[in-house]
Tab-separated table of C-alpha atoms in Angstrom:
chain	number	residue	atom	x	y	z
A	108	MET	CA	-21.816	146.564	83.459
A	109	ASN	CA	-22.465	146.049	79.775
A	110	PRO	CA	-25.163	143.331	79.327
A	111	GLU	CA	-23.354	142.022	76.221
A	112	PHE	CA	-20.375	141.280	78.433
A	113	ARG	CA	-22.220	140.396	81.639
A	114	GLU	CA	-24.339	137.513	80.361
A	115	PRO	CA	-21.488	135.535	78.727
A	116	PHE	CA	-19.246	136.329	81.696
A	117	LEU	CA	-21.753	134.977	84.205
A	118	ALA	CA	-22.359	131.960	81.970
A	119	GLY	CA	-18.607	131.280	81.893
A	120	ASP	CA	-18.242	131.658	78.136
A	121	ARG	CA	-14.647	130.896	77.099
A	122	ARG	CA	-14.621	133.701	74.529
A	123	VAL	CA	-15.012	136.163	77.406
A	124	ILE	CA	-13.185	134.397	80.259
A	125	TYR	CA	-9.959	133.448	78.430
A	126	PRO	CA	-9.080	136.947	77.167
A	127	LEU	CA	-9.919	138.325	80.609
A	128	LEU	CA	-7.683	135.765	82.329
A	129	PHE	CA	-4.913	136.423	79.820
A	130	TRP	CA	-5.062	140.155	80.523
A	131	LEU	CA	-5.145	139.611	84.292
A	132	LEU	CA	-2.218	137.204	84.319
A	133	SER	CA	-0.060	139.196	81.925
A	134	ASN	CA	-0.563	142.362	84.014
A	135	GLN	CA	-0.433	140.668	87.402
A	136	ALA	CA	2.505	142.674	88.804
A	137	SER	CA	1.043	146.087	88.032
A	138	LEU	CA	-2.461	145.008	89.086
A	139	SER	CA	-1.166	143.644	92.403
A	140	LYS	CA	0.619	146.912	93.108
A	141	ARG	CA	-2.489	148.845	92.131
A	142	ALA	CA	-4.689	146.760	94.457
A	143	TYR	CA	-2.217	147.220	97.321
A	144	LEU	CA	-2.099	150.993	96.843
A	145	ALA	CA	-5.869	151.270	96.443
A	146	ARG	CA	-6.345	149.795	99.896
A	147	PHE	CA	-4.446	152.694	101.478
A	148	LEU	CA	-5.242	155.533	99.089
A	149	ARG	CA	-8.986	155.064	98.837
A	150	ASN	CA	-10.919	158.169	99.865
A	151	ILE	CA	-13.346	157.873	102.716
A	152	GLU	CA	-16.721	159.307	101.804
A	153	VAL	CA	-17.786	161.749	104.495
A	154	PRO	CA	-21.114	163.520	104.119
A	155	GLU	CA	-20.786	167.282	103.749
A	156	ASP	CA	-22.891	168.058	106.819
A	157	ASN	CA	-20.347	166.248	109.030
A	158	PHE	CA	-17.685	168.783	108.080
A	159	ALA	CA	-19.478	171.298	110.309
A	160	ASP	CA	-17.872	169.542	113.276
A	161	PRO	CA	-14.270	170.794	113.736
A	162	HIS	CA	-13.212	167.435	115.194
A	163	VAL	CA	-14.299	165.608	112.012
A	164	VAL	CA	-12.462	168.189	109.891
A	165	SER	CA	-9.227	167.762	111.870
A	166	ILE	CA	-9.436	163.956	111.679
A	167	TYR	CA	-10.093	164.098	107.926
A	168	GLN	CA	-7.145	166.454	107.426
A	169	LYS	CA	-4.927	164.122	109.445
A	170	TYR	CA	-6.157	161.237	107.270
A	171	LYS	CA	-5.195	163.136	104.097
A	172	GLU	CA	-1.763	164.008	105.540
A	173	LEU	CA	-1.142	160.358	106.378
A	174	GLN	CA	-2.114	159.384	102.830
A	175	GLU	CA	0.427	161.837	101.428
A	176	GLU	CA	3.056	160.539	103.839
A	177	PHE	CA	2.270	156.985	102.716
A	178	LYS	CA	2.698	158.013	99.068
A	179	THR	CA	6.140	159.504	99.697
A	180	HIS	CA	7.288	156.522	101.776
A	181	HIS	CA	5.994	154.083	99.178
A	182	LYS	CA	7.852	155.900	96.388
A	183	VAL	CA	11.092	155.734	98.378
A	184	VAL	CA	10.642	152.036	99.103
A	185	ASP	CA	9.785	151.362	95.467
A	186	LYS	CA	12.991	153.092	94.322
A	187	LEU	CA	15.038	151.146	96.853
A	188	ARG	CA	13.541	147.864	95.674
A	189	LYS	CA	14.315	148.685	92.048
A	190	ASN	CA	17.900	149.738	92.817
A	191	SER	CA	18.751	146.937	95.220
A	192	VAL	CA	20.666	143.896	94.065
A	193	ASP	CA	19.547	140.374	94.842
A	194	PRO	CA	21.827	138.849	97.543
A	195	SER	CA	21.891	135.484	95.773
A	196	GLU	CA	23.157	137.231	92.640
A	197	ILE	CA	25.948	138.853	94.657
A	198	LYS	CA	26.855	135.477	96.181
A	199	ARG	CA	27.026	133.866	92.731
A	200	GLU	CA	29.222	136.689	91.467
A	201	LEU	CA	31.523	136.380	94.502
A	202	GLN	CA	31.848	132.635	93.964
A	203	GLN	CA	32.705	133.223	90.315
A	204	LEU	CA	35.306	135.838	91.244
A	205	GLU	CA	36.844	133.503	93.854
A	206	LEU	CA	37.077	130.749	91.250
A	207	GLU	CA	38.769	133.122	88.797
A	208	ARG	CA	41.141	134.287	91.532
A	209	THR	CA	42.128	130.704	92.321
A	210	GLN	CA	42.682	129.956	88.645
A	211	LEU	CA	44.814	133.087	88.189
A	212	ARG	CA	46.955	132.233	91.235
A	213	ALA	CA	47.542	128.720	89.900
A	214	LYS	CA	48.458	130.120	86.494
A	215	LEU	CA	50.883	132.610	88.100
A	216	GLN	CA	52.536	129.835	90.068
A	217	ARG	CA	52.988	127.739	86.920
A	218	LEU	CA	54.443	130.722	85.068
A	219	ASN	CA	56.782	131.562	87.963
A	220	GLN	CA	58.059	127.969	88.038
A	221	LYS	CA	58.518	128.045	84.281
A	222	VAL	CA	60.448	131.333	84.457
A	223	LYS	CA	62.615	130.236	87.401
A	224	HIS	CA	63.557	126.892	85.925
A	225	GLY	CA	63.477	127.647	82.203
A	226	LYS	CA	66.835	128.140	80.530
A	227	GLU	CA	65.459	130.580	77.962
A	228	TYR	CA	64.341	132.932	80.766
A	229	GLN	CA	67.618	133.078	82.705
A	230	ASP	CA	68.762	136.383	81.151
A	231	VAL	CA	65.363	138.118	81.457
A	232	ASP	CA	64.693	140.646	84.218
A	233	PHE	CA	61.278	139.551	85.490
A	234	HIS	CA	60.443	142.866	87.206
A	235	GLN	CA	61.226	144.832	84.054
A	236	VAL	CA	58.961	142.600	81.943
A	237	LEU	CA	56.242	142.821	84.599
A	238	GLY	CA	56.444	146.634	84.545
A	239	GLN	CA	56.237	146.709	80.754
A	240	THR	CA	53.215	144.388	80.658
A	241	HIS	CA	51.535	146.481	83.340
A	242	ALA	CA	52.118	149.657	81.293
A	243	LEU	CA	50.816	147.932	78.163
A	244	ARG	CA	47.641	146.834	79.924
A	245	GLU	CA	47.033	150.371	81.248
A	246	GLN	CA	47.520	151.778	77.742
A	247	GLN	CA	45.059	149.242	76.304
A	248	GLU	CA	42.501	150.126	78.975
A	249	GLU	CA	42.860	153.830	78.148
A	250	GLU	CA	42.367	153.135	74.447
A	251	HIS	CA	39.307	151.052	75.255
A	252	ARG	CA	37.719	153.966	77.135
């Protein structure tokens, strides 16, 4: 370790500690992941003369295979975590959609009552108007795409 850094660090100098803490806290997620992976992907130092024993060689090869397997499994899990949706977010969205559905049903009921009892709507074919509005909405959606 650099003595110019070590002495103030050990003395607790704010000019050294604060930037270090800032860096650690702003990179906490990536550093946590790195520390987790390092625990499983660290190489075991085996002296060369121990590789003369076939049993040690087979165990070391198995160790390396398990490390590779861990890497592939971790990548899959990492992708799944990134692509998954938070259940609380889904619940909030469902509640919002239910609220909108209730509001739309109430609005439809009001409009139906207005059409049934309104004198100005007596000569209008409701199903024909509904079909035309449906076609208009589909056309607008196509234009939007």
